[in-house]
XYZ file of C-alpha atoms in Angstrom:
528
model
C 34.661 -16.301 -15.629
C 34.036 -13.773 -12.811
C 33.535 -10.669 -15.273
C 31.460 -13.154 -17.294
C 29.030 -13.834 -14.595
C 29.092 -10.694 -13.576
C 28.782 -9.632 -17.205
C 25.493 -11.639 -18.222
C 23.997 -10.677 -14.503
C 24.319 -6.973 -15.617
C 23.143 -6.791 -19.310
C 22.168 -10.267 -19.982
C 18.037 -11.135 -20.833
C 15.937 -12.217 -17.948
C 15.896 -15.754 -19.279
C 20.184 -15.724 -19.450
C 20.455 -14.203 -15.822
C 17.706 -16.642 -14.480
C 19.797 -19.573 -15.615
C 22.902 -18.355 -14.363
C 21.108 -17.308 -11.191
C 19.829 -21.254 -10.541
C 23.496 -22.465 -11.468
C 24.991 -20.157 -9.212
C 22.829 -21.152 -6.479
C 23.793 -24.860 -6.630
C 27.502 -23.724 -7.110
C 29.936 -23.793 -4.144
C 30.568 -20.730 -1.863
C 33.740 -20.398 -2.793
C 32.805 -19.357 -6.505
C 30.993 -16.317 -5.290
C 32.773 -13.625 -4.936
C 32.195 -10.369 -3.416
C 31.680 -8.383 -6.377
C 28.859 -11.188 -7.935
C 27.207 -10.503 -4.582
C 27.001 -7.084 -4.831
C 25.758 -7.275 -8.111
C 23.000 -10.429 -7.064
C 21.751 -7.736 -4.559
C 20.731 -5.193 -7.224
C 19.102 -7.723 -8.753
C 16.845 -8.595 -6.036
C 14.696 -5.667 -6.970
C 14.925 -6.264 -10.403
C 11.597 -5.448 -12.399
C 11.018 -9.108 -13.528
C 9.855 -11.333 -11.241
C 11.934 -14.396 -12.090
C 15.013 -12.760 -11.831
C 14.314 -11.346 -8.407
C 13.038 -14.873 -6.963
C 16.228 -16.242 -7.788
C 18.420 -13.797 -6.809
C 16.631 -13.436 -3.150
C 17.224 -17.642 -3.426
C 20.597 -17.184 -4.120
C 21.758 -14.888 -1.542
C 19.785 -16.711 0.811
C 22.294 -19.470 0.272
C 25.185 -18.143 0.427
C 24.774 -14.598 2.972
C 21.804 -15.467 5.079
C 23.048 -13.049 7.917
C 24.258 -10.567 5.642
C 21.942 -10.143 3.113
C 18.218 -9.222 4.127
C 15.742 -10.710 1.845
C 12.293 -8.783 2.736
C 11.472 -6.400 -0.224
C 11.549 -3.829 2.434
C 15.376 -4.089 3.288
C 16.373 -5.145 0.157
C 15.718 -1.520 -0.900
C 17.736 -0.589 1.965
C 20.781 -2.332 0.886
C 20.288 -0.925 -2.323
C 22.886 2.012 -3.714
C 21.116 5.695 -4.098
C 21.352 6.236 -7.463
C 19.243 3.003 -7.924
C 17.113 4.108 -5.166
C 16.466 6.980 -6.951
C 16.052 5.764 -10.677
C 13.364 3.424 -8.381
C 11.690 6.659 -7.789
C 12.010 7.813 -11.401
C 10.302 4.431 -12.548
C 7.479 4.266 -9.901
C 4.825 4.905 -12.699
C 2.987 7.176 -10.423
C 1.987 4.637 -7.521
C 2.192 6.425 -3.896
C 2.575 3.113 -2.765
C 6.291 2.630 -4.154
C 7.063 6.169 -4.578
C 6.704 7.025 -0.591
C 8.297 3.566 0.056
C 11.057 4.674 -1.861
C 11.008 8.243 -0.672
C 11.382 6.946 3.162
C 14.234 4.674 2.613
C 16.153 8.026 0.856
C 15.392 9.934 3.712
C 16.227 7.876 6.159
C 19.682 7.200 4.688
C 20.345 10.834 5.627
C 22.645 11.589 2.661
C 23.456 14.538 1.599
C 23.612 13.375 -2.197
C 19.805 12.760 -2.221
C 18.596 15.882 -0.894
C 18.607 18.117 -4.351
C 17.143 15.026 -6.053
C 14.267 14.929 -3.553
C 14.012 18.919 -3.748
C 13.811 18.103 -7.416
C 11.018 15.312 -7.162
C 9.352 17.659 -4.911
C 8.982 20.437 -7.208
C 7.684 18.700 -10.014
C 5.216 16.365 -8.020
C 1.539 16.332 -8.062
C 0.424 14.026 -5.890
C -0.598 15.126 -3.074
C 0.376 12.761 -0.953
C 3.702 12.475 -1.882
C 3.960 16.458 -1.596
C 2.866 16.263 2.184
C 5.447 13.519 2.660
C 8.157 14.852 1.486
C 7.898 18.368 2.722
C 7.560 16.703 6.527
C 10.648 14.223 5.788
C 13.114 17.000 4.097
C 13.249 18.860 6.957
C 12.922 16.567 9.770
C 16.095 14.353 7.802
C 18.109 17.079 6.577
C 17.644 19.760 8.928
C 19.272 23.257 7.400
C 18.230 26.438 7.101
C 18.612 26.398 3.433
C 15.614 24.203 3.096
C 13.363 26.836 4.383
C 13.027 28.655 1.112
C 12.336 25.567 -0.383
C 9.709 24.717 1.778
C 8.061 27.721 2.292
C 5.699 27.901 -0.622
C 3.588 24.815 -0.031
C 2.594 26.723 3.342
C 0.112 28.157 0.903
C -1.073 24.986 -0.645
C -4.683 24.966 -0.944
C -4.502 21.351 0.883
C -4.129 21.614 4.904
C -2.587 18.300 4.796
C 0.449 19.860 3.195
C 0.770 22.999 5.008
C 0.151 20.388 8.284
C 3.058 18.376 7.428
C 5.374 21.215 6.038
C 5.361 23.462 9.261
C 6.586 20.144 11.125
C 9.298 19.841 8.492
C 10.297 23.372 9.212
C 9.787 22.389 13.163
C 12.674 19.905 12.469
C 15.033 22.648 11.109
C 14.751 23.891 14.738
C 15.699 27.566 12.907
C 15.248 30.727 15.021
C 13.597 31.985 11.474
C 10.434 29.768 11.427
C 9.448 31.457 14.769
C 7.616 34.525 12.638
C 6.605 31.747 10.164
C 4.704 29.810 13.054
C 3.659 32.877 14.514
C 1.617 34.229 10.968
C 0.253 30.642 10.779
C -1.423 30.969 13.795
C -4.050 32.800 12.179
C -4.965 30.245 9.249
C -8.043 29.292 8.809
C -8.000 25.501 9.453
C -7.748 24.931 13.066
C -5.513 21.852 12.384
C -2.645 24.214 10.773
C -3.101 26.593 13.597
C -2.565 23.579 16.416
C 0.359 22.440 14.667
C 1.784 25.786 14.490
C 1.036 26.573 18.146
C 2.590 23.294 18.822
C 6.202 23.753 16.907
C 6.025 27.338 18.231
C 5.834 26.319 22.268
C 8.844 23.694 21.078
C 11.156 26.729 20.660
C 13.388 27.798 23.658
C 11.971 30.963 25.434
C 15.812 32.595 24.465
C 15.089 32.223 20.785
C 11.487 32.771 20.805
C 10.593 35.847 22.740
C 13.268 38.197 20.981
C 11.427 37.231 17.823
C 7.783 37.798 18.995
C 8.982 41.027 20.916
C 10.586 42.564 17.850
C 7.354 41.570 15.609
C 4.837 43.275 18.558
C 6.439 46.012 17.636
C 6.246 46.706 14.065
C 3.761 48.996 13.959
C 4.321 49.440 10.039
C 3.894 46.028 9.431
C 0.278 45.366 11.387
C -0.254 41.702 9.719
C 3.190 40.612 11.902
C 1.957 42.548 15.096
C -1.440 41.013 15.076
C 0.333 37.135 14.261
C 2.577 37.996 17.353
C -0.519 38.943 19.086
C -1.583 35.002 18.251
C 1.552 33.992 19.337
C 1.136 35.434 22.557
C -2.265 34.184 23.084
C -0.555 30.956 23.145
C 2.545 31.087 24.970
C 1.135 33.529 27.719
C 4.827 34.435 28.816
C 4.446 37.802 31.055
C 7.095 39.416 29.467
C 4.929 39.862 26.204
C 2.660 41.955 27.869
C 4.391 45.152 28.402
C 4.492 44.747 24.415
C 0.981 43.896 24.000
C -0.217 46.916 26.137
C 1.149 49.830 23.577
C -1.069 48.159 21.244
C -3.919 48.632 22.607
C -3.732 52.126 21.587
C -3.965 51.309 18.078
C -7.320 50.788 16.365
C -5.892 48.033 13.485
C -4.207 45.988 16.487
C -6.575 46.366 19.793
C -9.016 43.815 19.289
C -6.098 41.238 19.095
C -4.152 42.727 21.634
C -6.662 42.430 23.778
C -7.744 38.934 22.976
C -4.028 37.785 23.578
C -3.923 39.866 26.946
C -7.175 38.552 27.943
C -5.688 34.493 27.356
C -3.806 35.070 30.116
C -6.245 35.429 32.610
C -3.953 36.376 35.356
C -3.106 39.244 37.843
C -0.534 40.568 35.742
C -3.318 40.620 32.824
C -5.799 42.822 34.879
C -3.114 45.148 36.190
C -1.863 45.318 32.272
C -5.445 46.376 31.107
C -6.153 48.301 34.037
C -3.150 50.636 33.274
C -4.289 50.922 29.663
C -8.266 52.013 30.781
C -6.518 54.412 32.580
C -4.638 55.954 29.851
C -7.030 55.557 27.123
C -9.847 58.288 26.357
C -11.934 56.619 23.789
C -15.268 55.086 25.450
C -15.700 52.205 23.272
C -12.068 50.640 24.296
C -12.285 51.959 28.084
C -15.932 49.872 27.438
C -14.415 46.811 25.721
C -11.453 46.732 28.291
C -13.614 46.947 31.356
C -15.782 44.004 30.067
C -12.363 41.934 29.442
C -11.138 42.541 33.179
C -14.991 41.350 34.153
C -14.717 38.059 32.095
C -11.074 37.368 33.907
C -12.211 38.287 37.464
C -15.050 36.128 36.833
C -13.742 33.191 35.399
C -16.206 33.992 32.274
C -18.781 33.051 34.312
C -21.874 35.580 35.255
C -23.078 35.450 38.721
C -26.406 35.268 39.875
C -28.776 38.367 40.509
C -29.406 39.485 43.897
C -33.063 39.392 42.667
C -33.017 35.643 42.314
C -34.212 32.983 44.687
C -31.804 31.066 46.923
C -33.727 27.940 44.699
C -32.732 29.600 41.530
C -29.126 30.296 42.967
C -28.441 26.804 43.529
C -29.950 25.757 40.251
C -28.188 28.438 38.388
C -24.952 27.169 39.537
C -25.782 23.915 39.209
C -26.560 24.509 35.561
C -22.894 26.392 35.202
C -21.243 23.703 37.047
C -22.806 21.050 34.708
C -21.987 23.536 31.627
C -18.377 23.973 32.752
C -18.120 20.003 33.103
C -19.750 19.714 29.844
C -17.117 22.441 28.111
C -14.471 20.568 30.132
C -15.196 17.367 28.428
C -15.544 18.697 24.932
C -12.223 20.272 25.635
C -10.268 17.456 26.768
C -12.106 15.453 24.110
C -10.823 18.085 21.517
C -7.231 18.228 23.004
C -7.029 14.546 22.219
C -7.901 14.865 18.785
C -5.681 17.237 18.186
C -3.194 14.814 19.824
C -3.981 12.145 17.139
C -1.286 12.182 14.247
C -2.492 14.178 11.118
C -1.235 10.558 9.714
C -4.621 8.868 10.581
C -6.887 11.772 9.610
C -5.068 11.959 5.803
C -5.707 7.997 5.521
C -8.948 8.221 6.692
C -9.994 10.246 4.138
C -8.603 8.742 1.286
C -10.471 6.121 2.149
C -13.622 7.629 2.518
C -12.627 9.521 -0.989
C -12.151 6.208 -2.562
C -12.797 3.099 -0.500
C -10.427 1.122 -3.215
C -7.645 3.427 -4.909
C -7.472 4.982 -1.545
C -6.563 1.815 -0.088
C -2.764 2.563 -1.589
C -2.799 6.142 -0.975
C -3.716 5.498 2.614
C -0.688 2.634 3.428
C 0.924 5.725 1.796
C 0.618 8.021 4.008
C 0.870 5.729 7.363
C 4.052 4.516 8.837
C 4.438 0.819 9.663
C 3.172 1.062 13.451
C 0.356 3.712 12.367
C -0.715 1.282 9.591
C -0.591 -1.747 12.364
C -2.914 0.446 14.427
C -5.437 1.427 11.842
C -5.863 -1.817 10.754
C -5.959 -3.406 14.461
C -9.190 -0.711 14.768
C -10.634 -1.317 11.830
C -10.625 -5.346 12.756
C -12.626 -4.584 15.791
C -15.808 -3.120 14.056
C -17.152 -6.470 13.118
C -16.580 -8.071 16.618
C -18.271 -4.828 18.266
C -21.205 -4.721 15.526
C -21.978 -8.607 16.928
C -21.760 -7.567 20.446
C -24.312 -4.680 19.334
C -26.527 -7.158 17.869
C -26.321 -9.444 20.532
C -26.924 -6.736 23.373
C -30.210 -5.789 21.163
C -31.659 -8.590 20.907
C -30.757 -11.368 23.438
C -32.780 -12.049 25.922
C -31.640 -10.557 29.351
C -30.703 -14.249 30.989
C -28.019 -14.450 28.104
C -26.640 -10.990 28.947
C -23.557 -11.675 31.060
C -19.832 -10.724 30.876
C -19.052 -13.988 30.520
C -21.079 -14.668 27.296
C -19.983 -11.382 25.835
C -16.584 -11.864 26.524
C -16.825 -15.427 24.646
C -19.001 -13.679 21.830
C -16.171 -11.268 21.683
C -13.589 -13.555 21.116
C -15.792 -15.710 18.968
C -16.077 -12.455 16.878
C -12.306 -11.544 16.759
C -11.682 -14.687 14.840
C -12.921 -13.126 12.053
C -10.792 -10.461 11.419
C -7.683 -12.661 12.831
C -8.487 -15.455 10.156
C -8.518 -12.603 6.797
C -5.238 -10.749 8.324
C -3.849 -14.693 8.703
C -5.119 -15.369 4.996
C -3.396 -12.178 3.956
C -0.191 -12.565 5.428
C -0.013 -16.251 4.005
C -0.764 -14.977 0.437
C 1.540 -12.050 1.017
C 4.252 -14.217 1.845
C 4.000 -17.212 -0.471
C 2.386 -16.041 -3.665
C 3.369 -12.083 -4.139
C 6.532 -11.422 -5.546
C 6.938 -8.809 -3.457
C 5.640 -8.953 0.579
C 4.394 -5.855 1.698
C 4.558 -7.104 5.391
C 2.483 -7.649 8.303
C 1.365 -4.214 8.576
C -0.166 -4.088 5.358
C -1.775 -7.666 6.249
C -2.900 -6.494 9.413
C -4.614 -3.685 7.427
C -6.139 -5.729 4.418
C -7.752 -7.916 6.341
C -9.236 -5.598 9.079
C -10.439 -3.278 6.401
C -11.383 -6.250 4.479
C -14.673 -6.755 6.921
C -15.852 -2.932 7.304
C -18.937 -3.472 4.764
C -19.716 -6.695 6.817
C -19.843 -4.387 9.698
C -21.792 -2.141 8.584
C -24.244 -4.943 6.716
C -24.577 -6.189 10.259
C -25.806 -3.321 11.993
C -27.972 -2.296 9.006
C -29.525 -5.766 9.772
C -29.769 -5.473 13.021
C -31.511 -2.007 12.957
C -34.178 -3.437 10.679
C -34.699 -6.035 12.823
C -36.200 -9.668 11.993
C -39.283 -8.645 10.615
C -38.137 -7.723 7.099
C -36.221 -10.630 6.213
C -36.166 -9.442 2.818
C -34.777 -6.234 3.506
C -31.940 -7.585 5.768
C -31.158 -10.348 3.000
C -30.641 -7.493 0.739
C -28.019 -6.051 3.144
C -26.481 -9.220 4.121
C -25.935 -9.710 0.549
C -24.376 -6.509 -0.271
C -22.133 -7.115 3.148
C -20.784 -10.124 1.366
C -20.524 -8.554 -2.073
C -18.435 -5.512 -0.631
C -15.919 -7.706 1.410
C -15.307 -9.533 -2.075
C -14.541 -6.479 -3.862
C -12.694 -5.255 -0.837
C -10.144 -8.218 -0.589
C -10.110 -7.843 -4.300
C -9.167 -4.133 -4.093
C -6.493 -4.733 -1.763
C -5.016 -7.354 -4.067
C -4.796 -4.759 -6.944
C -3.399 -1.900 -4.823
C -1.645 -3.212 -1.601
C -0.190 -6.103 -3.146
C 0.261 -4.949 -6.835
C -1.181 -8.677 -8.435
C -2.676 -8.088 -12.237
C -6.459 -8.629 -12.728
C -6.556 -12.167 -13.387
C -4.971 -13.048 -10.513
C -6.971 -11.043 -8.115
C -10.050 -12.781 -9.680
C -8.132 -16.467 -9.062
C -6.768 -15.493 -5.422
C -9.915 -13.383 -3.783
C -11.856 -16.573 -3.251
C -8.786 -17.830 -2.136
C -8.729 -15.723 0.351
C -12.161 -16.425 1.883
C -11.017 -20.477 1.977
C -7.986 -19.711 3.779
C -9.749 -17.643 6.091
C -12.546 -19.704 6.669
C -10.129 -23.160 6.993
C -8.189 -20.869 10.038
C -11.390 -19.828 11.153
C -12.742 -23.048 11.653
C -9.039 -24.477 13.169
C -9.176 -21.603 15.817
C -12.691 -21.998 16.218
C -11.911 -25.475 17.442
C -8.949 -25.005 19.158
C -10.634 -22.334 21.510
C -13.987 -23.788 21.646
C -13.677 -27.768 22.832
C -16.619 -29.821 21.453
C -18.822 -31.187 23.218
C -22.662 -31.444 24.070
C -22.246 -28.584 26.910
C -21.055 -26.018 24.221
C -20.773 -22.479 26.017
C -22.275 -21.278 22.813
């Protein structure tokens, strides 16, 4: 009996398997063996929706605590062989492929490494390549991976290069120090920042001997120049003794001088003064002298003695303002640098294609990043509403209390759409993508409406016809956004998307109404 059941579940048609699963769901627990449960677990990720549904339903009855029903966790419980098979049959879908790659990498099972390397070498999708080059190094740290990842440092897409650096950083090999040092001269600022960050995380005992050796490779100027950039980032005093001789070489003079000047310390000044005393080249002497002056003056020119006291104070104030502005810009830039590369990559995909790009954006972001991105997008409509209120309302209504109440009111719109997507995902779709995708889809859906609202506000009430055109645009674009989310994130066929897109609006409208009357009491003294 057991072998017959397993044979049908593994080799039967979809109708035969569904019939047997329905029968097993009604049977007694004593008739369900562990082997049958394992087979049903595999079917819970079957391509046939009916088989998948009844497999999940049967598992829910017999092993609710041990068999996890969500599509995400089902995949985690699948054998490695099935996950690899799922990856091969992903049909070019970045979302499905990256989801499967993540589970394979999270397993940290050595047997998946070679198939993933083969997949990487044959992959053409930029999103998957950039994801894999990072995850392989992070989850399977081994020096043997370095030759595999090295070619991707020359990739034309900066996302791939940046993520490959993070993958190599995860290996934590001293061999990567020289690699990161050479990337400090990359044309992309983000790549340079990733390389500098990776380099700084190595302990000095590992980094300094390698950089010291590179600084002495006079027969390989490109290595020396790369090491100068690394010294400029690390600012280790012990490297000054190796930077000093490089000032004698015409090929390395400029980079060595910049590296020493970047220290901005007394030790750097002493090093430059020593070098100036030994060089006979007038141009080099002048350049070193200017560098010393910049260090001593903090790169700020002093007012001349001919200036009046008033002008001196004005210039001081101007310099202070300039310094403050530079500090603000530098601080902002540093904060931007701290933002994970994945956010920029996701935004780039959405910018290139607001519809198909949704799938790629979700593939780039992890669950937490997806929720944060969706939350930020969801705030655009409330902020647009507050902008209109601030612009057009009379002063007497512009109170903190009013703005707070208005913000709550406008927030109900994205919250309603997020809830609508969550309901559709949990009840109608064959494979629920999860709450993070619902937050992302709900937040993204209303971005066109937010843009249209701002444009209408800028046009003003004087041009009703033009405002009406943009209002219609906002509504249609929102509808198209919803349809795209159902297509590319919820993997629904076209006919279902056409039917469910209006349903999203209806469900969101009903939720909005319920929330509105829950939060705002009815009555003649309505605060709005």
